[in-house]
Amino acid sequence: MFCSVRHVSFGALREMEISKRLKSIPPYVFAEIGKKRQAAIARGVDVIDLGIGAPDQPTPKHIVDAMHEAVNNPVNHKYPPFGGTPEFRKAVAEWCQTRFGYSLDPNNEVTSLIGSKEGIHNLIMAFVDQGDVCLIPDPAYPVYRTSTILAGGTPHFMPLTPERDFIPDLDAIPPAVADKATIMFLNYPNNPTAGVADLAFFEQAVAFAKKHDILLCHDLAYSEMTFDGYKAPSIFEIPGAKEIAIELHSLSKTYNMTGWRVGFAIGNPMAVKALAQIKGNIDTDVFGAVQAAAIAAFKGPVDDILRCNKLYEERRDLAIAELTKLGWHLKPNKATFYMWIPVPKGTNSNDFCNRMLDEAGILVPPGTAYGPSCGEGYFRISLCTGKERLKEAFDRMAKHSITFEPAKAKV
Ligand code: MLT
């Protein structure tokens, strides 16, 4: 009987048609890169993974301890309240007050997220209808683009180029497009370019969003990962930004909590309410014990954040020194554990990343995974690997003559 059930189910699967919606987007970049990694490991390659941005350091002990305690509390064995526990929302508001100096109403201007990836998707589902336009940086975190397409919307790409320090030129957006736009996504400190934005740009973006009646979504997942004395601002440091903006935060990178799936959205009460309402129909919020651990993170010491930033800074400096020897000219990034690097002349992003894996056993994502146009000609490395292993990666590049300028032919 088992056999016939399995047979039927396999047969049905074979005939199953996925939706046009799903067919309209590619598989998630890191799911694909993960498969490449596994295949290389299966071939016996000692892979150095400079792919996904996943902190290699553990979650700080005081956060893990808070989780242990909360797991033992039966209150947390039940469904958590929709939108986050009152304690979680209050702790978010207090953290923002301390960190950025503004006040938030924890009841109407804060909601919990199962990580900011989920928040991006659901925000789009809450606001974007068939045919609506979303203003999306190119390159950018792929979820802005794919979820817009899933919602039936149309991305309008805002190029991020080194000439403009990876800041979009808002004046270059045709007014007719801006008037049709529903959401504009910004993300500073930026993934994948590591660019940073100042308050003057945020002021311009807020004015633009107000003029064209656009919801401005600022993704601030890397707020605390900054170096050389740089401090990243929040969009709500701009007076009046709350009238049109929502900001997404994640504990993943700040507290080495990628696997815990917890973040929060703050800002415009209507946008926060819409996001919470759509989420209430789809998920049942963050595990209560994880919210308790997040509160410990907000209230705890910042030593671990500073220690990790120092590690990333050292790795960045090592990478720049080694890549300089290989012919690259790179400016040190002020934030994020990413480096956005041009591929050598005469090659393209995909071919270069394949070469890195096939010849040197180094896994890096191609720029095209982040941006259809401006991502071409780039690859990204994440600095989530210890210095020794990182050095080995650059040694392997040298050994395989993977340099920025093609080696000169001998005469
Ligand atoms: C990245 O590496 O771009 C992201 O951190 C991956 C993710 O959040 O899925």
Short mmCIF file of C-alpha atoms and ligand atoms in Angstrom, two decimals:
data_model
loop_
_atom_site.label_atom_id
_atom_site.label_comp_id
_atom_site.label_asym_id
_atom_site.label_seq_id
_atom_site.Cartn_x
_atom_site.Cartn_y
_atom_site.Cartn_z
CA MET A 1 0.00 0.00 0.00
CA PHE A 2 2.82 2.33 0.89
CA CYS A 3 4.30 1.72 -2.54
CA SER A 4 1.13 2.60 -4.40
CA VAL A 5 0.65 5.80 -2.36
CA ARG A 6 4.22 6.87 -3.11
CA HIS A 7 3.77 5.99 -6.74
CA VAL A 8 0.62 8.08 -7.04
CA SER A 9 2.19 11.00 -5.27
CA PHE A 10 5.32 10.90 -7.46
CA GLY A 11 3.13 10.66 -10.57
CA ALA A 12 1.07 13.63 -9.46
CA LEU A 13 4.20 15.62 -8.74
CA ARG A 14 5.58 14.93 -12.17
CA GLU A 15 2.48 16.44 -13.72
CA MET A 16 2.27 19.34 -11.32
CA GLU A 17 2.45 22.77 -12.92
CA ILE A 18 3.98 25.53 -10.85
CA SER A 19 2.32 28.93 -11.05
CA LYS A 20 3.20 31.51 -13.69
CA ARG A 21 4.06 33.70 -10.72
CA LEU A 22 6.76 31.31 -9.55
CA LYS A 23 8.00 30.79 -13.09
CA SER A 24 8.52 34.54 -13.37
CA ILE A 25 11.36 34.60 -10.84
CA PRO A 26 14.68 32.76 -10.62
CA PRO A 27 15.54 30.43 -7.70
CA TYR A 28 16.99 32.28 -4.70
CA VAL A 29 20.60 33.09 -5.44
CA PHE A 30 22.04 31.52 -2.30
CA ALA A 31 19.96 28.36 -2.70
CA GLU A 32 21.65 27.95 -6.10
CA ILE A 33 25.08 28.92 -4.84
CA GLY A 34 24.64 26.46 -1.96
CA LYS A 35 24.04 23.68 -4.51
CA LYS A 36 27.21 24.67 -6.40
CA ARG A 37 29.10 24.55 -3.12
CA GLN A 38 27.79 21.09 -2.25
CA ALA A 39 28.59 19.80 -5.75
CA ALA A 40 32.15 21.14 -5.50
CA ILE A 41 32.61 19.58 -2.05
CA ALA A 42 31.28 16.27 -3.43
CA ARG A 43 33.98 16.48 -6.14
CA GLY A 44 36.55 16.74 -3.34
CA VAL A 45 37.17 20.49 -3.62
CA ASP A 46 38.20 22.25 -0.42
CA VAL A 47 35.80 25.17 -0.91
CA ILE A 48 36.52 28.57 0.62
CA ASP A 49 33.08 30.11 0.95
CA LEU A 50 33.06 33.89 0.51
CA GLY A 51 29.43 33.78 -0.60
CA ILE A 52 26.50 34.42 1.70
CA GLY A 53 26.72 37.15 4.31
CA ALA A 54 26.39 34.99 7.40
CA PRO A 55 28.45 36.00 10.46
CA ASP A 56 30.89 33.24 11.43
CA GLN A 57 30.94 34.28 15.12
CA PRO A 58 28.42 32.79 17.57
CA THR A 59 25.44 34.64 19.04
CA PRO A 60 26.64 36.43 22.22
CA LYS A 61 26.27 34.33 25.38
CA HIS A 62 23.86 36.65 27.21
CA ILE A 63 21.41 36.31 24.31
CA VAL A 64 21.70 32.52 24.21
CA ASP A 65 21.26 32.41 28.01
CA ALA A 66 18.09 34.53 27.78
CA MET A 67 16.77 32.11 25.17
CA HIS A 68 17.45 29.09 27.45
CA GLU A 69 15.51 30.73 30.24
CA ALA A 70 12.63 31.77 27.99
CA VAL A 71 12.31 28.33 26.45
CA ASN A 72 11.57 26.95 29.93
CA ASN A 73 8.72 29.42 30.44
CA PRO A 74 5.39 27.86 29.37
CA VAL A 75 4.09 31.31 28.37
CA ASN A 76 6.37 30.98 25.37
CA HIS A 77 4.98 27.59 24.38
CA LYS A 78 1.80 29.23 23.12
CA TYR A 79 1.13 31.34 20.05
CA PRO A 80 2.89 34.67 20.51
CA PRO A 81 0.77 37.82 20.14
CA PHE A 82 0.44 39.23 16.63
CA GLY A 83 2.89 42.05 15.91
CA GLY A 84 5.30 41.11 18.69
CA THR A 85 5.01 40.95 22.48
CA PRO A 86 4.48 44.31 24.22
CA GLU A 87 7.89 43.82 25.89
CA PHE A 88 9.57 43.25 22.52
CA ARG A 89 7.99 46.36 20.96
CA LYS A 90 8.89 48.47 23.98
CA ALA A 91 12.49 47.22 23.87
CA VAL A 92 12.67 48.10 20.16
CA ALA A 93 11.44 51.64 20.86
CA GLU A 94 13.97 52.06 23.68
CA TRP A 95 16.80 50.73 21.55
CA CYS A 96 15.94 53.17 18.74
CA GLN A 97 15.74 56.04 21.24
CA THR A 98 19.20 55.23 22.59
CA ARG A 99 20.77 54.49 19.22
CA PHE A 100 19.19 57.14 16.99
CA GLY A 101 17.70 59.62 19.45
CA TYR A 102 14.06 59.57 18.31
CA SER A 103 10.95 58.28 19.99
CA LEU A 104 8.54 55.67 18.65
CA ASP A 105 5.11 54.63 19.82
CA PRO A 106 5.62 50.92 20.57
CA ASN A 107 1.92 50.19 20.03
CA ASN A 108 1.51 51.75 16.60
CA GLU A 109 4.93 52.32 15.13
CA VAL A 110 6.68 48.98 15.75
CA THR A 111 6.00 45.46 14.56
CA SER A 112 8.04 42.26 14.81
CA LEU A 113 9.44 40.47 11.76
CA ILE A 114 10.70 36.96 11.10
CA GLY A 115 13.83 38.61 9.70
CA SER A 116 13.83 41.56 7.30
CA LYS A 117 13.64 39.30 4.21
CA GLU A 118 10.13 38.34 5.26
CA GLY A 119 9.35 41.99 6.04
CA ILE A 120 10.36 43.09 2.54
CA HIS A 121 8.20 40.45 0.90
CA ASN A 122 5.13 41.12 3.01
CA LEU A 123 5.44 44.89 2.72
CA ILE A 124 5.33 44.47 -1.06
CA MET A 125 2.32 42.16 -0.76
CA ALA A 126 0.59 44.78 1.39
CA PHE A 127 1.15 47.71 -0.98
CA VAL A 128 1.85 46.59 -4.54
CA ASP A 129 -0.93 45.76 -7.00
CA GLN A 130 -0.74 44.40 -10.53
CA GLY A 131 1.04 46.95 -12.73
CA ASP A 132 2.38 49.10 -9.90
CA VAL A 133 5.96 50.27 -10.10
CA CYS A 134 8.60 49.78 -7.39
CA LEU A 135 11.79 51.82 -7.44
CA ILE A 136 14.58 49.36 -6.81
CA PRO A 137 18.34 49.94 -6.72
CA ASP A 138 20.47 48.05 -9.22
CA PRO A 139 22.33 46.21 -7.73
CA ALA A 140 20.31 45.32 -4.62
CA TYR A 141 19.28 42.54 -2.29
CA PRO A 142 17.35 40.31 -4.76
CA VAL A 143 14.16 40.11 -2.66
CA TYR A 144 13.08 43.69 -3.56
CA ARG A 145 12.97 42.66 -7.20
CA THR A 146 11.59 39.12 -6.94
CA SER A 147 8.79 39.98 -4.50
CA THR A 148 7.77 42.95 -6.66
CA ILE A 149 7.46 40.57 -9.61
CA LEU A 150 5.55 38.03 -7.47
CA ALA A 151 3.06 40.78 -6.59
CA GLY A 152 2.54 41.57 -10.28
CA GLY A 153 4.46 44.82 -9.99
CA THR A 154 7.16 46.19 -12.25
CA PRO A 155 10.63 47.08 -10.98
CA HIS A 156 12.09 50.37 -12.16
CA PHE A 157 15.81 50.13 -11.51
CA MET A 158 17.85 52.95 -10.06
CA PRO A 159 21.49 52.44 -11.08
CA LEU A 160 24.10 52.40 -8.31
CA THR A 161 27.50 53.20 -9.74
CA PRO A 162 30.91 53.85 -8.22
CA GLU A 163 30.91 57.29 -9.87
CA ARG A 164 28.02 58.28 -7.57
CA ASP A 165 29.35 56.33 -4.58
CA PHE A 166 26.49 53.87 -5.10
CA ILE A 167 23.81 56.48 -4.37
CA PRO A 168 20.90 56.60 -6.86
CA ASP A 169 20.28 59.71 -8.90
CA LEU A 170 16.70 60.53 -7.99
CA ASP A 171 16.59 63.30 -10.59
CA ALA A 172 17.13 60.67 -13.28
CA ILE A 173 13.84 58.90 -12.45
CA PRO A 174 11.29 60.04 -15.04
CA PRO A 175 8.47 61.95 -13.26
CA ALA A 176 5.84 59.73 -14.92
CA VAL A 177 7.54 56.66 -13.40
CA ALA A 178 7.89 58.33 -10.00
CA ASP A 179 4.19 59.25 -10.03
CA LYS A 180 3.25 55.61 -10.68
CA ALA A 181 5.64 54.22 -8.06
CA THR A 182 4.27 52.62 -4.92
CA ILE A 183 7.41 51.81 -2.94
CA MET A 184 10.99 53.04 -3.20
CA PHE A 185 13.59 50.76 -1.63
CA LEU A 186 16.81 52.12 -0.18
CA ASN A 187 19.40 50.21 1.81
CA TYR A 188 22.32 51.97 3.52
CA PRO A 189 24.77 50.63 4.58
CA ASN A 190 24.31 48.82 1.31
CA ASN A 191 24.30 45.20 0.30
CA PRO A 192 26.04 44.36 -2.02
CA THR A 193 28.09 47.52 -2.72
CA ALA A 194 28.93 48.46 0.90
CA GLY A 195 28.04 52.06 -0.02
CA VAL A 196 26.87 54.41 2.70
CA ALA A 197 24.45 57.35 2.54
CA ASP A 198 24.48 60.57 4.52
CA LEU A 199 21.58 62.51 5.99
CA ALA A 200 21.63 64.96 3.06
CA PHE A 201 20.72 62.10 0.70
CA PHE A 202 18.05 60.79 3.08
CA GLU A 203 16.57 64.29 3.20
CA GLN A 204 16.41 64.34 -0.58
CA ALA A 205 14.85 60.85 -0.66
CA VAL A 206 12.19 61.80 1.90
CA ALA A 207 11.29 64.94 -0.09
CA PHE A 208 11.12 62.88 -3.30
CA ALA A 209 8.86 60.27 -1.68
CA LYS A 210 6.56 62.98 -0.32
CA LYS A 211 6.39 64.77 -3.66
CA HIS A 212 5.43 61.60 -5.54
CA ASP A 213 3.39 59.98 -2.77
CA ILE A 214 5.65 56.94 -2.48
CA LEU A 215 6.19 54.68 0.53
CA LEU A 216 9.92 54.85 1.23
CA CYS A 217 11.21 51.57 2.62
CA HIS A 218 14.66 51.84 4.14
CA ASP A 219 16.33 48.50 4.81
CA LEU A 220 18.76 49.09 7.69
CA ALA A 221 19.93 45.51 8.22
CA TYR A 222 23.58 46.58 8.55
CA SER A 223 23.11 49.57 10.89
CA GLU A 224 25.68 48.44 13.44
CA MET A 225 28.27 46.89 11.14
CA THR A 226 30.38 50.00 10.62
CA PHE A 227 34.10 50.76 10.75
CA ASP A 228 36.66 53.52 11.16
CA GLY A 229 34.35 55.57 13.41
CA TYR A 230 31.49 55.73 10.89
CA LYS A 231 27.96 55.56 12.37
CA ALA A 232 25.05 54.73 10.07
CA PRO A 233 21.97 56.99 10.27
CA SER A 234 18.33 55.95 10.31
CA ILE A 235 15.84 57.48 7.87
CA PHE A 236 13.84 58.75 10.86
CA GLU A 237 16.61 61.15 11.75
CA ILE A 238 15.05 63.26 8.99
CA PRO A 239 12.19 65.35 10.38
CA GLY A 240 8.86 64.33 8.85
CA ALA A 241 10.17 61.01 7.48
CA LYS A 242 7.58 59.12 9.49
CA GLU A 243 4.88 60.59 7.24
CA ILE A 244 6.03 58.39 4.34
CA ALA A 245 8.67 55.91 5.51
CA ILE A 246 9.07 52.52 7.07
CA GLU A 247 12.42 51.08 8.15
CA LEU A 248 13.28 47.41 8.41
CA HIS A 249 15.81 46.17 10.94
CA SER A 250 17.27 42.73 11.48
CA LEU A 251 19.09 41.14 14.40
CA SER A 252 20.77 38.69 12.01
CA LYS A 253 23.99 40.53 11.30
CA THR A 254 24.21 42.82 14.34
CA TYR A 255 24.00 40.02 16.90
CA ASN A 256 25.11 37.02 14.79
CA MET A 257 21.55 35.71 14.80
CA THR A 258 20.90 34.76 11.16
CA GLY A 259 19.37 31.43 12.14
CA TRP A 260 17.06 32.86 14.78
CA ARG A 261 14.88 34.77 12.30
CA VAL A 262 14.02 37.95 14.10
CA GLY A 263 13.79 41.59 13.09
CA PHE A 264 11.40 44.51 13.28
CA ALA A 265 9.76 47.26 11.23
CA ILE A 266 9.28 50.79 12.51
CA GLY A 267 7.80 54.01 11.26
CA ASN A 268 4.64 55.21 9.57
CA PRO A 269 1.73 53.78 11.60
CA MET A 270 -0.38 53.00 8.54
CA ALA A 271 2.46 51.15 6.83
CA VAL A 272 3.32 49.28 10.04
CA LYS A 273 -0.35 48.34 10.50
CA ALA A 274 -0.71 47.13 6.90
CA LEU A 275 2.45 45.05 7.20
CA ALA A 276 1.28 43.53 10.49
CA GLN A 277 -2.16 42.85 9.02
CA ILE A 278 -0.85 40.96 6.01
CA LYS A 279 1.59 39.07 8.23
CA GLY A 280 -1.21 38.08 10.60
CA ASN A 281 -2.87 36.31 7.68
CA ILE A 282 0.30 34.51 6.69
CA ASP A 283 2.45 33.75 9.73
CA THR A 284 1.94 33.62 13.47
CA ASP A 285 4.87 35.75 14.48
CA VAL A 286 8.26 35.16 16.06
CA PHE A 287 8.60 32.40 18.70
CA GLY A 288 8.11 34.11 22.08
CA ALA A 289 11.41 32.79 23.43
CA VAL A 290 13.24 34.29 20.44
CA GLN A 291 11.59 37.64 21.19
CA ALA A 292 12.79 37.34 24.81
CA ALA A 293 16.31 36.66 23.52
CA ALA A 294 16.02 39.69 21.21
CA ILE A 295 15.12 41.86 24.21
CA ALA A 296 18.31 40.64 25.90
CA ALA A 297 20.19 41.65 22.74
CA PHE A 298 18.70 45.18 22.74
CA LYS A 299 19.41 45.70 26.43
CA GLY A 300 22.76 43.92 26.60
CA PRO A 301 26.35 45.13 26.23
CA VAL A 302 27.69 46.16 22.83
CA ASP A 303 31.12 44.57 23.34
CA ASP A 304 30.39 41.71 20.97
CA ILE A 305 29.30 44.09 18.21
CA LEU A 306 32.53 46.06 18.60
CA ARG A 307 34.63 42.89 18.69
CA CYS A 308 33.03 41.57 15.50
CA ASN A 309 33.38 44.93 13.75
CA LYS A 310 37.09 44.85 14.60
CA LEU A 311 37.36 41.36 13.09
CA TYR A 312 35.59 42.47 9.90
CA GLU A 313 37.76 45.56 9.71
CA GLU A 314 40.95 43.46 9.98
CA ARG A 315 39.67 41.06 7.33
CA ARG A 316 38.75 43.98 5.07
CA ASP A 317 42.26 45.43 5.43
CA LEU A 318 43.81 42.05 4.68
CA ALA A 319 41.58 41.60 1.62
CA ILE A 320 42.46 45.05 0.29
CA ALA A 321 46.20 44.46 0.80
CA GLU A 322 46.08 41.06 -0.91
CA LEU A 323 43.84 42.21 -3.77
CA THR A 324 46.14 45.18 -4.32
CA LYS A 325 48.98 42.70 -4.89
CA LEU A 326 46.73 41.04 -7.48
CA GLY A 327 46.20 44.32 -9.35
CA TRP A 328 42.93 45.66 -7.89
CA HIS A 329 42.57 49.23 -6.60
CA LEU A 330 39.93 49.27 -3.88
CA LYS A 331 38.76 51.85 -1.37
CA PRO A 332 38.16 50.55 2.17
CA ASN A 333 34.44 50.17 2.84
CA LYS A 334 33.07 52.00 5.88
CA ALA A 335 30.34 49.48 6.59
CA THR A 336 29.05 45.92 6.00
CA PHE A 337 31.14 42.78 5.64
CA TYR A 338 30.86 42.94 1.85
CA MET A 339 33.29 44.02 -0.81
CA TRP A 340 31.95 44.82 -4.27
CA ILE A 341 34.78 44.23 -6.68
CA PRO A 342 35.12 44.65 -10.45
CA VAL A 343 35.91 41.47 -12.36
CA PRO A 344 39.07 41.48 -14.48
CA LYS A 345 38.88 43.09 -17.89
CA GLY A 346 37.78 40.80 -20.71
CA THR A 347 35.54 38.59 -18.60
CA ASN A 348 32.00 38.78 -17.21
CA SER A 349 30.62 38.24 -13.73
CA ASN A 350 29.37 34.71 -14.25
CA ASP A 351 32.43 33.41 -16.06
CA PHE A 352 34.69 34.97 -13.46
CA CYS A 353 32.81 33.42 -10.52
CA ASN A 354 32.81 30.03 -12.26
CA ARG A 355 36.55 30.37 -12.78
CA MET A 356 37.07 31.26 -9.11
CA LEU A 357 35.28 28.07 -8.07
CA ASP A 358 36.60 25.74 -10.76
CA GLU A 359 40.25 26.80 -10.58
CA ALA A 360 40.70 28.10 -7.04
CA GLY A 361 37.85 26.50 -5.09
CA ILE A 362 36.57 29.93 -4.00
CA LEU A 363 32.83 30.53 -3.87
CA VAL A 364 31.68 34.08 -4.63
CA PRO A 365 28.37 35.39 -6.02
CA PRO A 366 28.35 37.16 -9.40
CA GLY A 367 27.24 40.79 -9.43
CA THR A 368 24.43 39.85 -11.81
CA ALA A 369 22.71 38.00 -8.95
CA TYR A 370 22.15 41.45 -7.40
CA GLY A 371 21.62 43.67 -10.39
CA PRO A 372 20.52 42.92 -13.94
CA SER A 373 22.56 45.76 -15.45
CA CYS A 374 24.85 47.40 -12.94
CA GLY A 375 25.76 44.07 -11.34
CA GLU A 376 27.46 42.94 -14.53
CA GLY A 377 31.21 43.38 -14.28
CA TYR A 378 31.29 42.80 -10.51
CA PHE A 379 31.54 40.03 -7.94
CA ARG A 380 31.00 40.27 -4.20
CA ILE A 381 32.99 38.78 -1.38
CA SER A 382 31.73 38.49 2.18
CA LEU A 383 34.22 38.75 5.01
CA CYS A 384 32.65 35.99 7.09
CA THR A 385 35.75 33.80 7.08
CA GLY A 386 38.76 33.91 9.41
CA LYS A 387 41.95 35.69 8.33
CA GLU A 388 43.96 32.52 7.69
CA ARG A 389 41.39 31.06 5.36
CA LEU A 390 40.88 34.45 3.71
CA LYS A 391 44.62 34.70 3.08
CA GLU A 392 44.55 31.23 1.60
CA ALA A 393 41.85 32.36 -0.82
CA PHE A 394 44.06 35.18 -2.12
CA ASP A 395 47.08 32.84 -2.27
CA ARG A 396 45.02 30.48 -4.39
CA MET A 397 44.04 33.37 -6.69
CA ALA A 398 47.72 34.26 -7.09
CA LYS A 399 48.63 30.62 -7.77
CA HIS A 400 46.01 30.44 -10.53
CA SER A 401 46.95 33.87 -11.95
CA ILE A 402 43.53 35.29 -11.14
CA THR A 403 44.49 38.94 -11.28
CA PHE A 404 42.71 42.15 -12.21
CA GLU A 405 44.82 42.85 -15.26
CA PRO A 406 45.30 39.87 -17.57
CA ALA A 407 48.87 38.54 -17.39
CA LYS A 408 51.02 40.07 -20.15
CA ALA A 409 52.03 37.63 -22.87
CA LYS A 410 55.76 36.94 -22.87
CA VAL A 411 57.67 38.10 -25.98
C1 MLT B 1 23.47 38.19 1.39
O1 MLT B 1 24.48 37.49 1.53
O2 MLT B 1 23.30 38.96 0.44
C2 MLT B 1 22.34 38.07 2.37
O3 MLT B 1 22.79 38.25 3.63
C3 MLT B 1 21.72 36.75 2.23
C4 MLT B 1 20.37 36.69 2.83
O4 MLT B 1 20.04 37.48 3.72
O5 MLT B 1 19.61 35.84 2.38
#
